[in-house]
Coordinates of C-alpha atoms in Angstrom, one line a residue:
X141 CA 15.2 22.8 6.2
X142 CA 17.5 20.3 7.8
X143 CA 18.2 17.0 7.1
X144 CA 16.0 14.6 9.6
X145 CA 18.7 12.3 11.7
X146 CA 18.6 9.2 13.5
X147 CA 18.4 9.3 16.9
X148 CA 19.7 7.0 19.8
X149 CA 16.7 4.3 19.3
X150 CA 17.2 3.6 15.3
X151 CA 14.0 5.8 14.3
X152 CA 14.2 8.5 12.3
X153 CA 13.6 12.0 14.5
X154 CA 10.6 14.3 14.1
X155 CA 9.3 14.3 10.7
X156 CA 7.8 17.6 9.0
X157 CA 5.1 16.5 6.9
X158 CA 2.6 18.8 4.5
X159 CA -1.1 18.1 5.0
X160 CA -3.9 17.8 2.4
X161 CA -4.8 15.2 -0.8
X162 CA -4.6 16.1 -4.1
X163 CA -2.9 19.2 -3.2
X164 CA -0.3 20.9 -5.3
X165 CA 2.6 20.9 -2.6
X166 CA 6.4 22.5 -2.8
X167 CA 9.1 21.5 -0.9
X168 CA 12.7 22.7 -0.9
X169 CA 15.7 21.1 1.2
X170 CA 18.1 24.3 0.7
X171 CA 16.4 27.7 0.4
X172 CA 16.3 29.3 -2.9
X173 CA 16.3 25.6 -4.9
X174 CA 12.6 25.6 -6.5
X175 CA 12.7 27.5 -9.7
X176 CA 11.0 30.9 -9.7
X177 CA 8.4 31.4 -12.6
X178 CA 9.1 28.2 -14.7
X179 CA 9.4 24.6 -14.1
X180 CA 12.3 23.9 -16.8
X181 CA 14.7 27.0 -16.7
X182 CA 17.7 26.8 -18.8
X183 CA 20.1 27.0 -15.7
X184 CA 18.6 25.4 -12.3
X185 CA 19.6 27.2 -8.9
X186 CA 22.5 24.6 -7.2
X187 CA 23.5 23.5 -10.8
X188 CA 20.4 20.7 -10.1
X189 CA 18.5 19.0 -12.9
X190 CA 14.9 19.5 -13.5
X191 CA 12.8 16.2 -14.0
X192 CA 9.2 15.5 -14.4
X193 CA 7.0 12.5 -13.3
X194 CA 3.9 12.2 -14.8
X195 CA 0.7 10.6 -12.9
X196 CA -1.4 10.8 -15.6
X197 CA -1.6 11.5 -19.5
X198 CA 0.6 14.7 -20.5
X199 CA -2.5 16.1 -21.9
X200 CA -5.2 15.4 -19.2
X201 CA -7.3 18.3 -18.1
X202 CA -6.2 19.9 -15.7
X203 CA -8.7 18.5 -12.6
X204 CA -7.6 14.9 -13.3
X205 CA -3.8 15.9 -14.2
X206 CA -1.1 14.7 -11.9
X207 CA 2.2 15.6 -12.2
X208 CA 5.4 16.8 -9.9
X209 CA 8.5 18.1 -11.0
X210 CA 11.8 17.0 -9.1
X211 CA 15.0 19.1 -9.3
X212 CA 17.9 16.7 -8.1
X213 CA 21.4 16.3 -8.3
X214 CA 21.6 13.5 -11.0
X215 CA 18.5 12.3 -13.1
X216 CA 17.2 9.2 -12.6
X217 CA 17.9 8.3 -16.2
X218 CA 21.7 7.9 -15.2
X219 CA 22.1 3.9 -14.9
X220 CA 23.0 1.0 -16.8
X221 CA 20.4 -1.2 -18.6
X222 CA 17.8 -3.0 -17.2
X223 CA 18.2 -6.7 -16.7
X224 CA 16.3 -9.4 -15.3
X225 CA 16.7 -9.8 -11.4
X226 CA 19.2 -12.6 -10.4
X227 CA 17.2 -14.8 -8.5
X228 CA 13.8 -14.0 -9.5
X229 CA 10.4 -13.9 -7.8
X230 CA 8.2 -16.2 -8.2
X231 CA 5.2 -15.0 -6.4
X232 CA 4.2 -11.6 -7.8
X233 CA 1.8 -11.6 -10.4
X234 CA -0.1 -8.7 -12.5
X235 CA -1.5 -10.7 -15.0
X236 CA -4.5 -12.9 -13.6
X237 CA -5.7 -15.6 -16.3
X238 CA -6.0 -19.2 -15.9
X239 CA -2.1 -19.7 -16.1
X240 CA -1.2 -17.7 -13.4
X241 CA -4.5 -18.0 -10.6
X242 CA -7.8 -19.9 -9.8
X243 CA -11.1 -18.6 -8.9
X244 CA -13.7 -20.2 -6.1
X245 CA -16.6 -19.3 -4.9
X246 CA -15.8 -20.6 -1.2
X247 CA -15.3 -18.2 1.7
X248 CA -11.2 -18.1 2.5
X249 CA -9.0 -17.0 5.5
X250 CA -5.7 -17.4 6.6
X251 CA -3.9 -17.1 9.7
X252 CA -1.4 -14.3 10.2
X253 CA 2.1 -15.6 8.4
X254 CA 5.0 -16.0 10.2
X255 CA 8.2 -13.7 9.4
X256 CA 10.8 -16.0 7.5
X257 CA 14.3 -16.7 9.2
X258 CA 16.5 -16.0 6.4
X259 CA 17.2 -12.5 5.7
X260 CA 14.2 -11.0 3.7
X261 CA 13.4 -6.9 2.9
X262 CA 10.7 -5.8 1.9
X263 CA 10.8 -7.2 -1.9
X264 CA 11.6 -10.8 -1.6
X265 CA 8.9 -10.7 1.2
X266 CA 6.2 -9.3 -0.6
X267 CA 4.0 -11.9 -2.1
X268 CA 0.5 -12.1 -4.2
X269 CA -2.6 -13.3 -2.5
X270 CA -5.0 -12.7 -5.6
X271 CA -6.0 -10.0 -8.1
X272 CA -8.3 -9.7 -11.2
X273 CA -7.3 -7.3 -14.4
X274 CA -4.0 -6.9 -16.0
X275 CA -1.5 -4.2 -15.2
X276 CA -0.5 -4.9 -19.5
X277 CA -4.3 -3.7 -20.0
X278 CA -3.8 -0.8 -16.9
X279 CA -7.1 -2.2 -15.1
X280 CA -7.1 -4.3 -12.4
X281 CA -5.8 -4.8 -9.0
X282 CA -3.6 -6.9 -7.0
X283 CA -3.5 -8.2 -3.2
X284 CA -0.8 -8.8 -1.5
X285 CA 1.2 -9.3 1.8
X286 CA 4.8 -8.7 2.9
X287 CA 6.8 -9.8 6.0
X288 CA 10.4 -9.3 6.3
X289 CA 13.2 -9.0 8.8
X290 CA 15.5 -6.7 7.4
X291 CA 15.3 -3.4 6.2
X292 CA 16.8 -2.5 2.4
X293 CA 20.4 -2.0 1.6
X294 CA 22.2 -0.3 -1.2
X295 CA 18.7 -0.7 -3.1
X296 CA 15.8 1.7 -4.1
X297 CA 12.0 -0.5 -5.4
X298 CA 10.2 1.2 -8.4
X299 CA 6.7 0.2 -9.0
X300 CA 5.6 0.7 -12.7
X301 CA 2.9 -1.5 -12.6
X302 CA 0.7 0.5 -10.2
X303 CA 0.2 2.2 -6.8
X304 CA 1.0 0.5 -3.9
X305 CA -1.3 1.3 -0.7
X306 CA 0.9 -0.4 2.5
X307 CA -0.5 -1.1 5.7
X308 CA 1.8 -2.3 8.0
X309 CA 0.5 -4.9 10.8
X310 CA 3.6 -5.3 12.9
X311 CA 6.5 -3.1 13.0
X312 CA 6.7 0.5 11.5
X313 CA 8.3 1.3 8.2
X314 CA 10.4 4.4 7.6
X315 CA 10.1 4.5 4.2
X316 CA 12.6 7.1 1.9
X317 CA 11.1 8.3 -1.5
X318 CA 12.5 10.6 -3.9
X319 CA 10.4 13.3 -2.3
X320 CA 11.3 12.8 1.3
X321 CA 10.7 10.5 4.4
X322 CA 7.8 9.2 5.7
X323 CA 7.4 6.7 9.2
X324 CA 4.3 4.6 8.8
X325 CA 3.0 3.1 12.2
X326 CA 0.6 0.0 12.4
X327 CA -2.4 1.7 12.5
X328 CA -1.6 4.0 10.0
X329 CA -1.6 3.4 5.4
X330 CA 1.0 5.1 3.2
X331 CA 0.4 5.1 -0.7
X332 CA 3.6 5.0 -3.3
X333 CA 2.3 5.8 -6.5
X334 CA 3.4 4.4 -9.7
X335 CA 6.7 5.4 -10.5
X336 CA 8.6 6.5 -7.7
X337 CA 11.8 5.1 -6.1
X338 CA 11.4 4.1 -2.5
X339 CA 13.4 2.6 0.1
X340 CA 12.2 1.0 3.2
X341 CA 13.8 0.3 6.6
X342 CA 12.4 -1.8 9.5
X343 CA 13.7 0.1 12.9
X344 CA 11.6 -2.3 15.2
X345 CA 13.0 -6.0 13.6
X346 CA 10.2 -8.2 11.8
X347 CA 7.6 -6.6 10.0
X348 CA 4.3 -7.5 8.6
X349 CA 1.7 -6.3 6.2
X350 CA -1.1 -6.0 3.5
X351 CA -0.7 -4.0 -0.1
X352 CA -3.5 -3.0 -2.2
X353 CA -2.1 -2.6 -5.9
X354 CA -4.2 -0.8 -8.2
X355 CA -3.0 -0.8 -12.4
X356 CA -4.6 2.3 -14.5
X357 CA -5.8 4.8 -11.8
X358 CA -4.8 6.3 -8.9
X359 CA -6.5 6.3 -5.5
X360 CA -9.0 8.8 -4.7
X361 CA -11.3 10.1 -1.9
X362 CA -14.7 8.7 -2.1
X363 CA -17.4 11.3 -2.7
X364 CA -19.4 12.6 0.6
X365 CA -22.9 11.2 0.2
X366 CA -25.5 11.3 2.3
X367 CA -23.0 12.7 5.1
X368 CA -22.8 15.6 4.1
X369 CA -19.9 18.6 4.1
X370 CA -17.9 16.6 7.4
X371 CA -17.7 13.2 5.8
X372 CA -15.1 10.5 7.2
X373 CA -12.4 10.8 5.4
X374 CA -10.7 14.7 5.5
X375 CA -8.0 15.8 3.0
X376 CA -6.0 17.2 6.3
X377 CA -5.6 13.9 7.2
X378 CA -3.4 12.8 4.4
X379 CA 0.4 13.9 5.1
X380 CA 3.2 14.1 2.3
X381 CA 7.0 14.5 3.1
X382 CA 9.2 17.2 2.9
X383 CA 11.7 17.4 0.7
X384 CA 15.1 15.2 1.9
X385 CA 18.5 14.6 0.7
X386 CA 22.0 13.0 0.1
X387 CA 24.7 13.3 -2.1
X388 CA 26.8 10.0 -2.1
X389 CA 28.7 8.2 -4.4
X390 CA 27.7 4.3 -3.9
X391 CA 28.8 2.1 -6.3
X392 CA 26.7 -0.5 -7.3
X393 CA 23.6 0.7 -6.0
X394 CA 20.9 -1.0 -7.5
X395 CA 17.5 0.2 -8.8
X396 CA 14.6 -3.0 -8.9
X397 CA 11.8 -2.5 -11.1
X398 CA 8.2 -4.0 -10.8
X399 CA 7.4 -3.7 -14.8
X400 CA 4.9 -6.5 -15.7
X401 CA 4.9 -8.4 -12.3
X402 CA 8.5 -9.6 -13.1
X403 CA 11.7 -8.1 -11.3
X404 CA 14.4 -6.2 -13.1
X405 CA 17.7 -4.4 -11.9
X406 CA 19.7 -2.0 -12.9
X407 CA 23.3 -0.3 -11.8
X408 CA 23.9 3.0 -10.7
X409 CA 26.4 5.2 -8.9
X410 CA 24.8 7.2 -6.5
X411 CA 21.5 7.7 -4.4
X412 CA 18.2 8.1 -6.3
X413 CA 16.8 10.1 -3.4
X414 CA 18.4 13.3 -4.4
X415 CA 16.1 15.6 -5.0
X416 CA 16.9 18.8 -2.9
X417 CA 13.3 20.3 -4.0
X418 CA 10.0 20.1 -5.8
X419 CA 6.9 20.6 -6.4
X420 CA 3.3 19.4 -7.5
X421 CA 0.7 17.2 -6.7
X422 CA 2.0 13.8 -7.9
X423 CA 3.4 12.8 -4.1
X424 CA 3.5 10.0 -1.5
X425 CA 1.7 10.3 1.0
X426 CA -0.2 8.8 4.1
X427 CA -3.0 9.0 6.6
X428 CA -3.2 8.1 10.2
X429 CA -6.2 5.8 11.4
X430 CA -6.7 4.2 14.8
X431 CA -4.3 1.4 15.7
X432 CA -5.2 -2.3 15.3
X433 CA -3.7 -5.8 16.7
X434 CA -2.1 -8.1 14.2
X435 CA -4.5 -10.8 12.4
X436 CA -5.4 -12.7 9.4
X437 CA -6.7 -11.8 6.6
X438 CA -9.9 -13.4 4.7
X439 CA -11.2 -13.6 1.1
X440 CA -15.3 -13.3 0.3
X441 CA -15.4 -13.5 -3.8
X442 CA -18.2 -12.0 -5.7
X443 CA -22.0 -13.1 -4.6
X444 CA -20.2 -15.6 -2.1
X445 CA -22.7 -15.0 1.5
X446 CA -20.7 -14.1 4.7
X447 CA -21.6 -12.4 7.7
X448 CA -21.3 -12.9 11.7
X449 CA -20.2 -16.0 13.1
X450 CA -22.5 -18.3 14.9
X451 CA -21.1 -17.1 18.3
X452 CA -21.5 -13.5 17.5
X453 CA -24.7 -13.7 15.9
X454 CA -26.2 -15.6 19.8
X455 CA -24.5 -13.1 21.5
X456 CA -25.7 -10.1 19.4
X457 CA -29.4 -11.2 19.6
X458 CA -29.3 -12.6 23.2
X459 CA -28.7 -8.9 24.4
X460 CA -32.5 -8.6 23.0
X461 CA -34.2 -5.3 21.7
X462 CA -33.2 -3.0 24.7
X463 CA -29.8 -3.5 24.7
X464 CA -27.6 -0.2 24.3
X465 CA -24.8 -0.2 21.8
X466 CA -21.8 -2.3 22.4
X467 CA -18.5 -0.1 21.5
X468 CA -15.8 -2.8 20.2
X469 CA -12.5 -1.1 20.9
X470 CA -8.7 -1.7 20.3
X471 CA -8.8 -3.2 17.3
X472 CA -9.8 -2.3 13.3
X473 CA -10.9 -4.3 10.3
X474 CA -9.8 -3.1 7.4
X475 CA -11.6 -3.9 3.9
X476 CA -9.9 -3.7 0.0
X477 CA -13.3 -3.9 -2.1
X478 CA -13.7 -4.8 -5.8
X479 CA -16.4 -5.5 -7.9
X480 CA -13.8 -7.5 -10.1
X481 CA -13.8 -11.1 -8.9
X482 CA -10.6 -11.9 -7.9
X483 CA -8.5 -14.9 -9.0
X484 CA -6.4 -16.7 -5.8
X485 CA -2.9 -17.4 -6.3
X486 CA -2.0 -20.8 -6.0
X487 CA 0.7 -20.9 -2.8
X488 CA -2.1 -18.3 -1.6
X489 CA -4.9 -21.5 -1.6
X490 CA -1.9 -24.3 -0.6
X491 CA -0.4 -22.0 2.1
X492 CA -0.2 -24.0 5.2
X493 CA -1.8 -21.2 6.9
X494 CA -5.1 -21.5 5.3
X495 CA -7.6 -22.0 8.1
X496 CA -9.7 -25.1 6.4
X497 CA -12.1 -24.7 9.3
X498 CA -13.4 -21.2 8.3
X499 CA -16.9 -22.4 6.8
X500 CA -17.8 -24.1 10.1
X501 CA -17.8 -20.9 12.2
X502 CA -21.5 -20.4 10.3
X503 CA -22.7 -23.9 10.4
X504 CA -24.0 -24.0 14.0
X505 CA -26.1 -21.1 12.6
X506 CA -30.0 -21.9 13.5
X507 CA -33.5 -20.9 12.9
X508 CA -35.1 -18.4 15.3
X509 CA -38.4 -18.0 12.9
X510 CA -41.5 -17.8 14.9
X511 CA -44.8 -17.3 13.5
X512 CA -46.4 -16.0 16.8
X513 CA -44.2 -13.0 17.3
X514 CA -40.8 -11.0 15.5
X515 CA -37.4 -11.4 16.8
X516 CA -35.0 -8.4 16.6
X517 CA -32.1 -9.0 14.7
X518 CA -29.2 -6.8 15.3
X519 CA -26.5 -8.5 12.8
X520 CA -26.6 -9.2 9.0
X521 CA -25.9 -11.8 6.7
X522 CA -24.4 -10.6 3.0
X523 CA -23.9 -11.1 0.0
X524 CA -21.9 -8.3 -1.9
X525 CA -19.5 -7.5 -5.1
X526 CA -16.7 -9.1 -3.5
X527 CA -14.3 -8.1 -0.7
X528 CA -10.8 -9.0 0.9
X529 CA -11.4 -8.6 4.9
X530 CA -8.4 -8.0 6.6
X531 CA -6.8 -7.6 10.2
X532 CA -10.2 -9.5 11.5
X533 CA -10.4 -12.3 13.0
X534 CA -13.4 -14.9 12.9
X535 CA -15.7 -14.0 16.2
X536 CA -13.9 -11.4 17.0

């Protein structure tokens, strides 16, 4: 297979992706480079070393084992120590306690952040929002947001804290992993699982997101239900890359590591996305979903009511019990759900754009109780395990 190119706009060109979830994939850049008959032979084809990355425990059965083994030019293992990252970052956190967060019961949102003017990538503009757990324990989960201008240089980011699940807002990412490309649109999620080396490039400018972190566990399709055979969300849906290449000698390069919420770096001489084949089920991968227009993003802790705005709420009911369905279109609300009850960062609750006015989109809320006849009621007030709404927008 060849090498994907850029073409005259920045973007990558046409990407080949494999479809399905949990599937056990191969993938091979040159033909004849997977192994035949063994994962480890003695002697590779191309002279390539083989290397496996392990999902899960070495010994888990075999349903809930994930593993993929990569066969690249150089193993990752060739770098100089680890060190502690030269300016560090202060606002990624994986251990929520009293030192590092604050809980409250009162309803949150903020208003879409703006893209900083200084020159930021991907991981000095990724930032915690609020979590619960502790990736040191490996249960939990962390929330966060990213925007950034630039696109990473001479650099590859290693989460081994947990999976990251990426949806971009504004601007697409074309993200390079150790097991090929992938181009993420708004609209669409991508998932990096723990341990893999990723690099991420911004071919429209500015860009803008939300990341789900999850410490422990991996991400998995929820069971059918009551839906039946057809449910919502298909395993053809998902898409992994195809395998993707280069062989360069870059002095300097730098691997970061996430490894307890703090950064750490580490020298190296050549590209970590080397792997001309492989194969498994331990992969990258993402899904494609409607598009949505950029918004904010709100907080509803555990047992904390929300629900319809007071102008939505009129509106909905006003329409009375023969109104037909109203479609809302061109736009999604996305939802990262917990029954953990998050703590709240602390530049998360001083952030300027905090919208201190949220609770009072409910207050001009009013009785319609009648004791001489029912009212239909076509909206809902809640009160649920806890939930961070995002890409909405208050009355929406």
């Amino acid at each position: 297979m060849e090498k994907p190119s850029r073409d005259d706009s920045g973007g990558w060109a046409e990407l080949e992706y494999q479809s399905g979830f949990g599937n056990h994939f191969s993938s091979e850049a040159l033909p004849g480079a997977l192994p035949t008959g063994q994962n480890n032979p003695l002697l590779c084809p191309y002279g390539l070393y083989a290397e496996q990355i392990s999902g899960t425990a070495f010994t888990a059965p075999r349903k809930q084992n994930q593993r993929s083994w990569l066969y690249r030019i150089k193993p990752s293992v060739t770098h100089e120590p680890f060190h502690p990252r030269i300016p560090g970052h202060k606002h990624l956190v994986s251990e929520f306690n009293q030192l590092t967060s604050s809980v409250t019961p009162t309803q949150l949102r903020w208003k879409p952040a703006d893209v900083p003017d200084a020159p930021t990538d991907f991981i000095d503009g990724l930032y915690t929002i609020c979590g619960a757990g502790s990736s040191f324990l490996r249960h939990g989960y962390a929330i966060h947001m990213y925007a950034a201008n630039k696109s990473m240089d001479g650099c590859a980011f290693c989460n081994a804290d947990g999976d990251f699940l990426i949806v971009p807002q504004k601007g697409r990412l074309l993200i390079t992993t150790e097991c090929g490309k992938l181009q993420v649109s708004p609209g669409e999620m991508v998932v990096l699982p723990q341990g893999f080396r990723f690099a991420i490039d911004l071919p429209d400018g500015p860009s803008r997101g939300y990341v789900a972190e999850v410490f422990g566990t991996h991400f998995q399709l929820p069971e059918l239900g009551p839906i039946g055979a057809n449910g919502l969300a298909s395993p053809r849906d998902f898409l992994a890359p195809t395998a993707w290449f280069e062989e360069s000698f870059l002095p300097g390069y730098t691997i970061v590591q996430k490894f307890g919420g703090e950064l750490f770096t580490a020298k190296q001489d050549f590209s970590p996305f080397n792997v001309v084949a492989w194969h498994g089920n331990y992969v990258p991968y993402k899904a494609k979903a409607d598009g949505f227009l950029p918004g904010g993003a709100s907080l509803h802790s555990c047992m904390t009511p929300h629900g319809p705005d007071t102008k939505t709420y009129e509106a909905t009911i006003a329409r009375g019990e023969d109104a037909e369905p109203l479609r809302i279109s061109g736009t999604v609300a996305f939802m990262f759900e917990s029954s953990l009850i998050p703590r709240v960062c602390p530049w998360a609750l001083e952030s300027p754009n905090v919208d201190a006015d949220y609770y009072r989109c409910w207050i001009g809320l009013r009785s319609h109780f009648s004791c001489n006849g029912r009212q239909a009621v076509n909206s809902s007030l809640t009160a649920n395990s806890g939930e961070v709404l995002l890409g909405d927008k208050c009355g929406a």
